[in-house]
RNA sequence: UCCUCCAUAGCUCAGUUGGUUAGAGCGGUUGACUGUUAAUCAAUAGGUCCCUGGUUCGAGUCCAGGUGGGGGAGCCA
């Protein structure tokens, strides 16, 4: 009977048989330490020359990374181990020897790792990310299902290019031009009028040639849509939703967050009410005319710049000192290696900081000269969220920069009842939502203003002809959410096989 | 589409004002070591310096063009 590593604790003091792959190996005289992974977890297995026959010991000694094997032995409590237990091996059965596994436990570049994505998934950090991704998906379904939402799927093939074709993937649909869906929102509105509260959860496609750490060509989106909801109810739901997901991951996946070295401040603050500010207030913050909790956005950013400069100086000094120490000689080889690796790490940190040093003055400039009526850029979001330690909601946006389907603000025609939820730690937008325009006339007018083809929206306009009601909804980029939760540097790490400009394989 | 940085061993990188036979660490291999946590130590194999052209007595290094990639802007989730 095979035991999964995650259940090892139940078998303490007993014999267990494990099956898995070698994740790492260390050897000593008469001893081999195999770090085994089986998907459910990691466990150190000790092969002692005295406890096994010579062939078994030789096999263990030769097993390279990714060697697949079955092991049998006694489960022993050992506080030095990550899971608290190790296996004193008695039997080894090698399924396949490997000696040239391409991914080592040392540093690799992102491009190399993505070239080997099918293997990279086996490493510990990716293991943790994929488990959090899975749980997040589950938690999202649970949240909505518990609250009486019905999941409805929107089509992936769409016939008309509503908002321009440049960001759409064109494909052939029985001789007709079809596009891969960019959003299921309009369809969710239709199903909400049938089922009350709905959500979609499916893939979306954007043909943007974006090479940034925040973009994918294929990603998953959650789009809830609720009949009889207004903007305030929408914001309440967004807040409750995000708090639920964060709390769930915090309580169920602490070990994975630790593997990732995630700073847990975010998770601890999530109980605090999310501030809600209007777009106008956000602009005042950007202009430095409105402080938050006594903090001025521009001053804070200037302080950040000083900190960055200091960080660069500190690291450069550190590098020099380490290089001098190595050059002086007399250092043990292990220590030299350690210092060399540290220097590499520091150099990369300096590169990142120098990039920041170049960017911050531009951010400051762009914040100071921000024109009321423009959309918030990435840096503007960073500046605003920097002042908060919880997500922030920005609502009441100028109508010209928002989608045609957003409901106009009754108090001021120039605004619409949209809301963006910005994640803290400089992360930026994770949710975009709105109360929808429910008046047929105003909707038609907005379609004309946006220069969109009226005939493409005939079915959508039917929703406003036959029993139109106030309703609202929002969209959440699933990978963005996972990226924020795990704090991995790149969105490409949050999906098993990322698709983006230049990457179709593996 | 624009700005910016990069391309040297399987991987991560160094390579000085252009100069003899291009280096290190990791990983691989062989060996040493009885408790390692990226173990350590010794030995060893491993190179079309991205491509094309140019300057030069001489190019990994300089110049031009190309290709591929990183980061950012725009746009967005």
Coordinates of C-alpha atoms (C1' of nucleotides) in Angstrom, one line a residue:
Chain A
X1 CA 0.0 0.0 0.0
X2 CA 1.5 3.3 -1.1
X3 CA 1.6 6.1 1.4
X4 CA 1.4 9.7 0.1
X5 CA 3.9 12.0 1.7
X6 CA 1.2 14.4 2.9
X7 CA -0.1 11.5 5.1
X8 CA 3.3 10.5 6.4
X9 CA 2.6 11.7 9.9
X10 CA -0.1 9.1 10.4
X11 CA 2.4 6.3 9.9
X12 CA 5.0 7.4 12.5
X13 CA 7.0 4.5 13.8
X14 CA 5.5 2.2 11.1
X15 CA 6.8 0.9 7.8
X16 CA 5.6 2.9 4.8
X17 CA 6.2 2.6 1.1
X18 CA 6.6 5.8 -0.9
X19 CA 6.8 6.3 -4.6
X20 CA 8.0 9.4 -6.3
X21 CA 10.9 11.3 -7.9
X22 CA 14.3 12.4 -6.6
X23 CA 14.0 16.2 -6.0
X24 CA 17.5 16.5 -4.5
X25 CA 20.3 14.2 -3.3
X26 CA 23.2 14.5 -0.9
X27 CA 25.7 11.8 -0.2
X28 CA 28.0 11.1 2.7
X29 CA 30.1 8.0 3.5
X30 CA 27.7 5.1 3.8
X31 CA 24.8 7.5 3.6
X32 CA 22.6 8.8 0.9
X33 CA 20.0 11.5 1.5
X34 CA 17.3 11.4 -1.1
X35 CA 14.8 14.3 -1.1
X36 CA 11.7 12.6 -2.5
X37 CA 8.7 14.4 -4.0
X38 CA 5.5 12.6 -4.9
X39 CA 3.2 15.5 -5.8
X40 CA 1.6 15.6 -2.4
X41 CA 4.7 16.8 -0.7
X42 CA 8.5 16.5 0.0
X43 CA 10.3 14.1 2.3
X44 CA 13.9 13.3 3.0
X45 CA 14.6 9.6 2.8
X46 CA 17.8 8.3 4.3
X47 CA 19.5 5.3 2.8
X48 CA 22.1 3.8 5.2
X49 CA 24.6 1.3 4.0
X50 CA 24.1 -0.7 7.1
X51 CA 20.4 -1.1 6.6
X52 CA 20.2 -2.1 3.0
X53 CA 22.0 -4.6 0.7
X54 CA 24.9 -3.3 -1.4
X55 CA 23.0 -3.2 -4.8
X56 CA 20.2 -1.0 -3.2
X57 CA 22.8 1.3 -1.8
X58 CA 24.6 1.7 -5.1
X59 CA 21.2 2.4 -6.8
X60 CA 20.5 5.1 -4.4
X61 CA 23.9 6.6 -4.8
X62 CA 23.6 6.8 -8.6
X63 CA 20.1 8.2 -8.7
X64 CA 20.2 11.6 -10.3
X65 CA 17.5 14.3 -10.1
X66 CA 14.1 13.1 -11.5
X67 CA 14.9 9.5 -11.0
X68 CA 11.6 7.7 -10.4
X69 CA 11.5 5.1 -7.6
X70 CA 9.7 3.2 -4.9
X71 CA 11.0 3.3 -1.4
X72 CA 10.1 1.3 1.7
X73 CA 11.2 2.1 5.2
X74 CA 10.3 3.3 8.6
X75 CA 8.7 6.7 9.2
X76 CA 10.7 8.6 11.8
X77 CA 10.0 11.9 13.5
X78 CA 12.8 14.4 12.8
X79 CA 12.3 18.0 13.6
X80 CA 15.1 19.0 11.3
X81 CA 13.0 18.1 8.3
X82 CA 10.6 20.4 6.6
X83 CA 7.6 18.1 7.0
X84 CA 8.8 17.0 10.4
X85 CA 9.4 13.4 9.3
X86 CA 11.9 11.3 7.3
X87 CA 12.0 7.8 6.0
X88 CA 14.7 5.3 7.1
X89 CA 14.9 3.3 3.9
X90 CA 15.0 -0.5 3.8
X91 CA 14.1 -1.2 0.2
X92 CA 14.6 0.7 -3.1
X93 CA 13.1 -0.1 -6.4
X94 CA 14.2 2.2 -9.2
X95 CA 11.6 2.7 -11.9
X96 CA 13.9 4.8 -14.1
X97 CA 17.4 6.1 -13.7
X98 CA 18.0 9.7 -14.7
X99 CA 21.4 11.3 -14.7
X100 CA 21.1 14.4 -16.9
X101 CA 18.0 16.2 -15.7
X102 CA 18.3 19.7 -17.2
X103 CA 16.9 21.7 -14.3
X104 CA 19.2 21.9 -11.3
X105 CA 18.6 23.5 -7.9
X106 CA 20.6 26.5 -8.9
X107 CA 19.7 29.7 -10.6
X108 CA 18.1 29.6 -14.1
X109 CA 16.8 32.3 -16.4
X110 CA 13.1 32.7 -17.0
X111 CA 13.4 31.9 -20.7
X112 CA 15.3 28.7 -20.1
X113 CA 12.7 27.6 -17.5
X114 CA 9.8 28.4 -19.8
X115 CA 11.4 26.4 -22.6
X116 CA 11.4 23.5 -20.1
X117 CA 8.0 24.4 -18.6
X118 CA 6.9 20.8 -18.7
X119 CA 9.7 20.0 -16.3
X120 CA 9.9 23.3 -14.4
X121 CA 6.4 22.5 -13.0
X122 CA 8.1 19.8 -10.9
X123 CA 10.1 22.2 -8.9
X124 CA 9.1 23.2 -5.4
X125 CA 8.0 26.8 -6.0
X126 CA 6.0 25.8 -9.0
X127 CA 4.4 23.0 -7.0
X128 CA 3.4 25.6 -4.4
X129 CA 2.0 28.0 -7.0
X130 CA 0.0 25.3 -8.8
X131 CA -1.5 24.1 -5.6
X132 CA -2.6 27.7 -4.7
X133 CA -4.0 28.2 -8.2
X134 CA -6.1 25.0 -7.8
X135 CA -7.4 26.0 -4.4
X136 CA -8.1 29.6 -5.5
X137 CA -10.2 28.2 -8.3
X138 CA -12.1 26.0 -5.9
X139 CA -12.6 28.8 -3.4
X140 CA -14.0 31.0 -6.1
X141 CA -16.6 28.4 -7.1
X142 CA -17.4 27.8 -3.4
X143 CA -17.9 31.5 -2.7
X144 CA -20.4 31.9 -5.5
X145 CA -22.1 28.6 -5.1
X146 CA -22.6 29.2 -1.4
X147 CA -24.3 32.4 -2.2
X148 CA -26.8 31.1 -4.7
X149 CA -24.9 32.1 -7.9
X150 CA -25.3 29.9 -11.0
X151 CA -22.3 29.3 -13.1
X152 CA -23.0 29.9 -16.8
X153 CA -20.5 29.6 -19.6
X154 CA -20.1 32.2 -22.3
X155 CA -19.1 31.2 -25.8
X156 CA -15.4 31.2 -26.8
X157 CA -16.1 31.8 -30.5
X158 CA -17.7 35.1 -31.1
X159 CA -19.0 36.5 -34.4
X160 CA -18.5 40.2 -34.1
X161 CA -15.5 42.3 -33.2
X162 CA -17.2 44.7 -30.7
X163 CA -14.2 46.7 -29.7
X164 CA -11.8 46.6 -32.6
X165 CA -10.0 43.6 -34.1
X166 CA -6.4 44.4 -33.2
X167 CA -6.6 42.6 -29.9
X168 CA -8.6 39.7 -31.2
X169 CA -7.5 36.3 -32.5
X170 CA -9.2 35.7 -35.8
X171 CA -10.1 32.1 -36.7
X172 CA -12.2 30.4 -39.3
X173 CA -15.7 29.2 -38.3
X174 CA -17.1 27.2 -41.2
X175 CA -16.0 29.8 -43.7
X176 CA -17.1 32.8 -41.5
X177 CA -14.6 34.9 -39.7
X178 CA -14.9 34.3 -36.0
X179 CA -12.9 35.6 -33.0
X180 CA -11.8 34.1 -29.8
X181 CA -13.6 35.6 -26.9
X182 CA -12.1 38.6 -25.1
X183 CA -14.8 38.8 -22.4
X184 CA -18.0 36.9 -21.6
X185 CA -19.6 39.8 -19.9
X186 CA -22.4 40.6 -22.3
X187 CA -23.4 37.0 -22.3
X188 CA -23.3 36.9 -18.5
X189 CA -25.7 39.8 -18.5
X190 CA -28.1 37.7 -20.6
X191 CA -27.9 34.7 -18.3
X192 CA -28.3 37.0 -15.2
X193 CA -31.6 38.1 -16.6
X194 CA -32.6 34.4 -16.7
X195 CA -31.0 33.1 -13.5
X196 CA -30.6 36.1 -11.2
X197 CA -27.1 35.8 -10.0
X198 CA -24.5 34.2 -12.3
X199 CA -20.8 33.9 -12.8
X200 CA -18.7 32.8 -15.7
X201 CA -15.3 31.2 -15.4
X202 CA -13.6 30.6 -18.6
X203 CA -10.6 31.3 -20.8
X204 CA -10.2 34.6 -22.7
X205 CA -7.9 35.6 -25.4
X206 CA -6.1 38.9 -26.1
X207 CA -3.9 39.3 -29.1
X208 CA -1.8 42.1 -27.5
X209 CA 1.9 41.9 -28.3
X210 CA 2.6 42.8 -24.8
X211 CA 5.9 41.7 -23.3
X212 CA 5.3 42.5 -19.7
X213 CA 5.2 40.5 -16.5
X214 CA 1.5 41.2 -16.2
X215 CA 0.1 40.0 -19.5
X216 CA -0.8 36.7 -21.2
X217 CA -2.5 36.0 -24.5
X218 CA -4.6 33.3 -23.0
X219 CA -5.9 33.7 -19.4
X220 CA -8.9 32.8 -17.3
X221 CA -11.5 35.3 -16.2
X222 CA -14.3 35.2 -13.6
X223 CA -17.2 37.4 -14.4
X224 CA -20.1 37.6 -12.0
X225 CA -23.3 39.4 -13.0
X226 CA -26.2 40.1 -10.7
X227 CA -29.7 41.3 -11.4
X228 CA -31.0 44.0 -9.1
X229 CA -27.5 45.0 -7.9
X230 CA -26.3 48.6 -7.9
X231 CA -22.8 50.0 -7.6
X232 CA -22.7 49.9 -3.8
X233 CA -23.9 46.3 -3.7
X234 CA -21.3 45.5 -6.3
X235 CA -18.5 46.9 -4.3
X236 CA -19.8 45.1 -1.2
X237 CA -19.6 41.9 -3.1
X238 CA -16.2 42.5 -4.5
X239 CA -14.9 43.2 -1.0
X240 CA -16.5 40.2 0.5
X241 CA -15.2 38.1 -2.4
X242 CA -11.6 39.1 -2.2
X243 CA -11.6 38.8 1.5
X244 CA -13.0 35.3 1.2
X245 CA -10.4 34.1 -1.3
X246 CA -7.4 35.6 0.6
X247 CA -8.7 34.2 3.9
X248 CA -9.2 30.7 2.4
X249 CA -5.7 30.6 0.9
X250 CA -4.2 31.9 4.2
X251 CA -5.9 29.2 6.2
X252 CA -5.5 26.2 3.9
X253 CA -2.2 26.8 2.1
X254 CA 0.1 28.3 4.7
X255 CA 2.9 25.8 3.9
X256 CA 2.8 26.7 0.2
X257 CA 2.9 30.4 1.1
X258 CA 6.0 29.7 3.2
X259 CA 7.7 27.8 0.3
X260 CA 7.1 30.9 -1.7
X261 CA 8.5 33.2 1.0
X262 CA 5.3 35.2 0.8
X263 CA 5.1 38.2 3.1
X264 CA 1.9 37.5 5.1
X265 CA 1.1 41.1 6.0
X266 CA -1.5 41.2 3.2
X267 CA -3.3 38.2 4.6
X268 CA -3.3 39.6 8.1
X269 CA -4.8 43.0 7.0
X270 CA -7.5 41.6 4.8
X271 CA -10.1 41.9 7.6
X272 CA -9.9 45.7 7.4
X273 CA -12.6 47.5 5.4
X274 CA -11.3 48.3 1.9
X275 CA -11.2 52.1 1.4
X276 CA -13.5 53.4 -1.4
X277 CA -12.4 56.6 -3.2
X278 CA -13.8 58.3 -6.2
X279 CA -11.7 58.8 -9.3
X280 CA -11.6 62.5 -8.5
X281 CA -10.1 61.8 -5.1
X282 CA -7.6 59.5 -6.7
X283 CA -6.5 62.3 -9.0
X284 CA -6.1 64.6 -6.0
X285 CA -3.9 62.0 -4.4
X286 CA -1.8 61.8 -7.5
X287 CA -1.5 65.6 -7.6
X288 CA -0.4 65.5 -3.9
X289 CA -3.4 67.6 -2.9
X290 CA -5.0 64.9 -0.8
X291 CA -3.2 63.0 1.9
X292 CA -4.1 59.5 3.1
X293 CA -3.6 58.8 6.9
X294 CA -1.3 61.7 7.0
X295 CA 0.8 60.4 4.1
X296 CA 1.3 62.3 0.9
X297 CA 1.6 60.2 -2.2
X298 CA 4.3 62.3 -3.9
X299 CA 6.4 62.6 -0.8
X300 CA 6.1 58.9 -0.1
X301 CA 7.4 58.2 -3.6
X302 CA 10.3 60.6 -3.2
X303 CA 11.2 58.8 0.0
X304 CA 11.0 55.5 -1.9
X305 CA 13.4 56.9 -4.5
X306 CA 15.9 57.8 -1.7
X307 CA 15.5 54.3 -0.3
X308 CA 16.1 52.8 -3.7
X309 CA 19.3 54.9 -4.2
X310 CA 20.5 53.9 -0.7
X311 CA 19.7 50.2 -1.6
X312 CA 21.8 50.4 -4.7
X313 CA 24.7 52.0 -2.8
X314 CA 24.5 49.4 -0.1
X315 CA 24.5 46.5 -2.5
X316 CA 27.3 47.9 -4.6
X317 CA 29.4 48.3 -1.4
X318 CA 28.5 44.7 -0.4
X319 CA 29.5 43.4 -3.8
X320 CA 32.9 45.2 -3.6
X321 CA 33.6 43.9 -0.1
X322 CA 32.8 40.3 -1.1
X323 CA 34.9 40.6 -4.3
X324 CA 37.8 42.0 -2.3
X325 CA 37.5 39.2 0.3
X326 CA 37.6 36.5 -2.5
X327 CA 40.5 38.2 -4.2
X328 CA 42.4 38.4 -0.9
X329 CA 42.5 34.6 -1.0
X330 CA 42.6 32.1 1.9
X331 CA 38.9 31.6 1.7
X332 CA 37.5 28.1 1.7
X333 CA 36.0 27.0 -1.6
X334 CA 32.5 26.6 -0.2
X335 CA 32.6 30.1 1.2
X336 CA 33.9 31.4 -2.1
X337 CA 31.0 29.8 -3.9
X338 CA 28.5 31.2 -1.4
X339 CA 29.9 34.7 -2.0
X340 CA 30.0 34.3 -5.7
X341 CA 26.3 33.3 -5.8
X342 CA 25.5 36.1 -3.4
X343 CA 27.3 38.6 -5.7
X344 CA 25.2 37.3 -8.6
X345 CA 22.0 37.8 -6.6
X346 CA 23.1 41.3 -5.5
X347 CA 23.9 42.3 -9.1
X348 CA 20.5 41.3 -10.2
X349 CA 18.9 43.2 -7.3
X350 CA 21.0 46.3 -8.3
X351 CA 19.7 46.0 -11.9
X352 CA 16.1 45.9 -10.7
X353 CA 16.7 48.8 -8.4
X354 CA 18.4 50.8 -11.1
X355 CA 15.4 50.3 -13.3
X356 CA 13.3 51.6 -10.4
X357 CA 15.6 54.5 -10.0
X358 CA 15.0 55.5 -13.6
X359 CA 11.3 54.9 -13.4
X360 CA 10.3 56.7 -10.2
X361 CA 11.1 60.2 -11.5
X362 CA 9.0 59.5 -14.5
X363 CA 6.2 58.2 -12.3
X364 CA 6.4 61.4 -10.2
X365 CA 6.3 63.5 -13.3
X366 CA 3.4 61.6 -14.8
X367 CA 1.5 61.9 -11.5
X368 CA 2.1 65.6 -11.1
X369 CA 1.0 66.3 -14.6
X370 CA -1.9 63.8 -14.6
X371 CA -4.8 65.2 -16.6
X372 CA -8.2 64.8 -15.1
X373 CA -10.2 62.6 -17.4
X374 CA -7.3 60.3 -18.4
X375 CA -7.2 56.7 -17.4
X376 CA -4.9 55.6 -14.5
X377 CA -1.7 54.1 -15.7
X378 CA 0.2 51.3 -14.0
X379 CA 2.5 53.7 -12.2
X380 CA -0.5 55.8 -11.0
X381 CA -2.1 52.7 -9.5
X382 CA 1.2 51.9 -7.8
X383 CA 1.4 55.4 -6.3
X384 CA -2.2 55.2 -5.0
X385 CA -2.0 51.6 -3.6
X386 CA 1.3 52.4 -1.9
X387 CA -0.6 54.4 0.6
X388 CA -2.8 51.6 1.7
X389 CA -2.3 48.1 3.2
X390 CA -5.5 46.7 1.9
X391 CA -7.1 46.7 -1.6
X392 CA -8.6 50.0 -2.6
X393 CA -11.7 50.6 -4.6
X394 CA -11.8 53.5 -7.1
X395 CA -15.3 54.3 -8.4
X396 CA -17.2 57.0 -10.4
X397 CA -15.0 57.3 -13.5
X398 CA -15.1 59.8 -16.4
X399 CA -17.4 58.2 -19.0
X400 CA -15.0 58.7 -21.9
X401 CA -12.4 56.3 -20.7
X402 CA -14.8 53.5 -19.7
X403 CA -16.8 51.0 -21.7
X404 CA -20.1 51.8 -23.3
X405 CA -22.2 49.5 -21.1
X406 CA -21.4 51.3 -17.9
X407 CA -24.3 53.2 -16.3
X408 CA -24.1 56.9 -16.2
X409 CA -24.0 58.6 -12.8
X410 CA -27.3 60.2 -12.1
X411 CA -25.6 63.1 -10.3
X412 CA -23.2 63.9 -13.1
X413 CA -23.6 62.9 -16.7
X414 CA -19.9 63.0 -17.3
X415 CA -19.3 60.0 -15.0
X416 CA -20.2 56.4 -15.0
X417 CA -20.7 53.9 -12.2
X418 CA -17.6 51.8 -12.7
X419 CA -15.3 50.5 -10.1
X420 CA -11.7 49.2 -10.2
X421 CA -10.3 47.3 -7.3
X422 CA -6.6 47.9 -6.9
X423 CA -4.5 45.4 -4.9
X424 CA -1.9 46.8 -2.5
X425 CA 1.9 46.4 -2.5
X426 CA 2.0 48.3 -5.7
X427 CA 0.3 45.4 -7.5
X428 CA -2.5 47.4 -9.2
X429 CA -5.8 46.5 -10.7
X430 CA -7.3 43.0 -10.1
X431 CA -11.0 43.7 -10.5
X432 CA -12.9 45.9 -12.9
X433 CA -16.7 46.2 -12.6
X434 CA -19.7 48.5 -13.0
X435 CA -23.3 48.9 -12.7
X436 CA -24.6 48.4 -16.2
X437 CA -26.6 50.9 -18.3
X438 CA -30.2 49.7 -18.1
X439 CA -31.9 52.3 -20.3
X440 CA -32.3 51.3 -23.9
X441 CA -32.0 54.9 -25.2
X442 CA -28.9 55.7 -23.3
X443 CA -27.3 52.5 -24.2
X444 CA -28.0 53.1 -27.9
X445 CA -26.6 56.6 -27.5
X446 CA -23.4 55.3 -25.9
X447 CA -22.9 52.7 -28.7
X448 CA -23.1 55.5 -31.2
X449 CA -20.7 57.6 -29.2
X450 CA -18.2 54.8 -29.1
X451 CA -18.7 54.3 -32.9
X452 CA -19.6 50.7 -32.5
X453 CA -21.8 48.8 -35.0
X454 CA -25.3 48.8 -33.7
X455 CA -26.4 45.6 -35.5
X456 CA -23.8 43.6 -33.6
X457 CA -25.6 44.5 -30.4
X458 CA -29.2 43.7 -31.4
X459 CA -29.4 40.7 -29.1
X460 CA -27.8 42.7 -26.3
X461 CA -30.2 45.5 -26.7
X462 CA -33.1 43.0 -26.4
X463 CA -32.0 42.7 -22.8
X464 CA -33.0 46.3 -22.3
X465 CA -36.2 46.0 -24.3
X466 CA -37.7 43.1 -22.4
X467 CA -37.7 43.6 -18.7
X468 CA -34.7 45.7 -18.1
X469 CA -33.6 46.0 -14.5
X470 CA -30.7 47.6 -12.6
X471 CA -27.8 45.1 -12.6
X472 CA -24.1 45.1 -12.0
X473 CA -21.1 42.8 -12.2
X474 CA -17.4 42.7 -12.3
X475 CA -14.5 40.8 -13.9
X476 CA -11.5 39.3 -12.2
X477 CA -8.4 38.1 -14.0
X478 CA -7.7 34.8 -12.4
X479 CA -4.0 34.7 -13.1
X480 CA -3.6 38.2 -11.8
X481 CA -5.3 37.1 -8.6
X482 CA -3.0 34.1 -8.3
X483 CA 0.0 36.3 -9.0
X484 CA -1.0 38.6 -6.2
X485 CA -1.7 35.8 -3.7
X486 CA 1.6 34.1 -4.4
X487 CA 3.6 37.2 -5.1
X488 CA 5.5 35.4 -7.9
X489 CA 7.4 37.9 -10.0
X490 CA 5.8 36.9 -13.3
X491 CA 2.3 36.1 -14.4
X492 CA 3.8 33.3 -16.6
X493 CA 4.4 31.3 -13.5
X494 CA 0.8 31.3 -12.4
X495 CA -0.6 29.1 -15.2
X496 CA 0.8 25.6 -16.1
X497 CA 1.5 26.4 -19.8
X498 CA 1.5 30.1 -20.4
X499 CA 0.6 31.5 -23.9
X500 CA 1.9 34.9 -24.8
X501 CA 3.6 36.7 -27.6
X502 CA 6.4 34.5 -28.8
X503 CA 5.4 31.4 -26.8
X504 CA 3.3 28.6 -28.2
X505 CA 5.5 25.6 -27.0
X506 CA 5.6 23.5 -24.9
Chain B
rU1 C1' 4.1 50.4 -32.6
rC2 C1' 7.8 53.1 -29.4
rC3 C1' 11.8 53.3 -25.5
rU4 C1' 15.6 50.5 -23.1
rC5 C1' 18.9 46.5 -21.7
rC6 C1' 20.9 41.7 -23.1
rA7 C1' 23.0 37.3 -26.3
rU8 C1' 30.2 33.6 -24.3
rA9 C1' 30.2 25.7 -21.8
rG10 C1' 24.0 21.9 -20.3
rC11 C1' 22.8 26.3 -16.6
rU12 C1' 24.2 31.2 -14.1
rC13 C1' 27.9 34.5 -15.4
rA14 C1' 33.2 36.9 -15.8
rG15 C1' 36.3 38.3 -19.9
rU16 C1' 40.4 45.1 -18.7
rU17 C1' 42.3 50.7 -23.7
rG18 C1' 41.1 45.2 -29.6
rG19 C1' 46.6 41.2 -28.7
rU20 C1' 49.4 34.4 -27.7
rU21 C1' 46.1 28.5 -26.3
rA22 C1' 38.5 32.1 -24.0
rG23 C1' 37.7 31.5 -17.8
rA24 C1' 34.9 30.5 -12.9
rG25 C1' 30.9 28.3 -10.2
rC26 C1' 26.9 25.0 -10.6
rG27 C1' 25.2 20.6 -13.2
rG28 C1' 27.6 15.6 -15.5
rU29 C1' 31.5 11.8 -14.7
rU30 C1' 35.3 9.4 -11.2
rG31 C1' 36.8 9.3 -6.3
rA32 C1' 37.0 10.9 -0.7
rC33 C1' 33.9 11.7 3.7
rU34 C1' 28.8 8.3 8.8
rG35 C1' 23.5 13.3 9.5
rU36 C1' 23.5 16.2 4.9
rU37 C1' 19.5 20.5 4.1
rA38 C1' 21.5 24.6 -2.7
rA39 C1' 26.3 19.6 1.9
rU40 C1' 31.7 19.7 1.4
rC41 C1' 36.6 18.2 -0.7
rA42 C1' 39.8 16.4 -5.0
rA43 C1' 40.2 15.1 -10.1
rU44 C1' 38.0 15.2 -15.0
rA45 C1' 35.2 15.9 -19.6
rG46 C1' 32.6 19.9 -21.8
rG47 C1' 33.1 26.0 -26.6
rU48 C1' 30.4 27.5 -34.3
rC49 C1' 31.8 33.5 -28.1
rC50 C1' 23.5 34.4 -31.8
rC51 C1' 23.8 35.3 -37.5
rU52 C1' 25.6 38.3 -41.8
rG53 C1' 28.8 41.9 -43.4
rG54 C1' 32.5 45.7 -42.3
rU55 C1' 37.0 48.3 -39.9
rU56 C1' 41.9 46.2 -38.5
rC57 C1' 48.3 43.1 -39.1
rG58 C1' 44.8 41.0 -35.5
rA59 C1' 37.7 41.1 -33.3
rG60 C1' 34.3 37.4 -27.9
rU61 C1' 35.7 42.8 -27.5
rC62 C1' 34.7 48.2 -32.2
rC63 C1' 30.9 49.6 -36.4
rA64 C1' 26.3 48.5 -39.4
rG65 C1' 22.2 45.3 -40.4
rG66 C1' 19.4 41.1 -38.9
rU67 C1' 17.4 37.3 -35.4
rG68 C1' 16.1 35.9 -30.6
rG69 C1' 15.1 37.3 -25.6
rG70 C1' 14.4 40.5 -20.8
rG71 C1' 12.1 45.0 -18.8
rG72 C1' 8.9 49.2 -19.6
rA73 C1' 5.2 52.5 -22.3
rG74 C1' 0.7 52.2 -24.9
rC75 C1' -3.6 48.9 -24.0
rC76 C1' -5.4 46.0 -20.5
rA77 C1' -7.2 41.5 -16.6

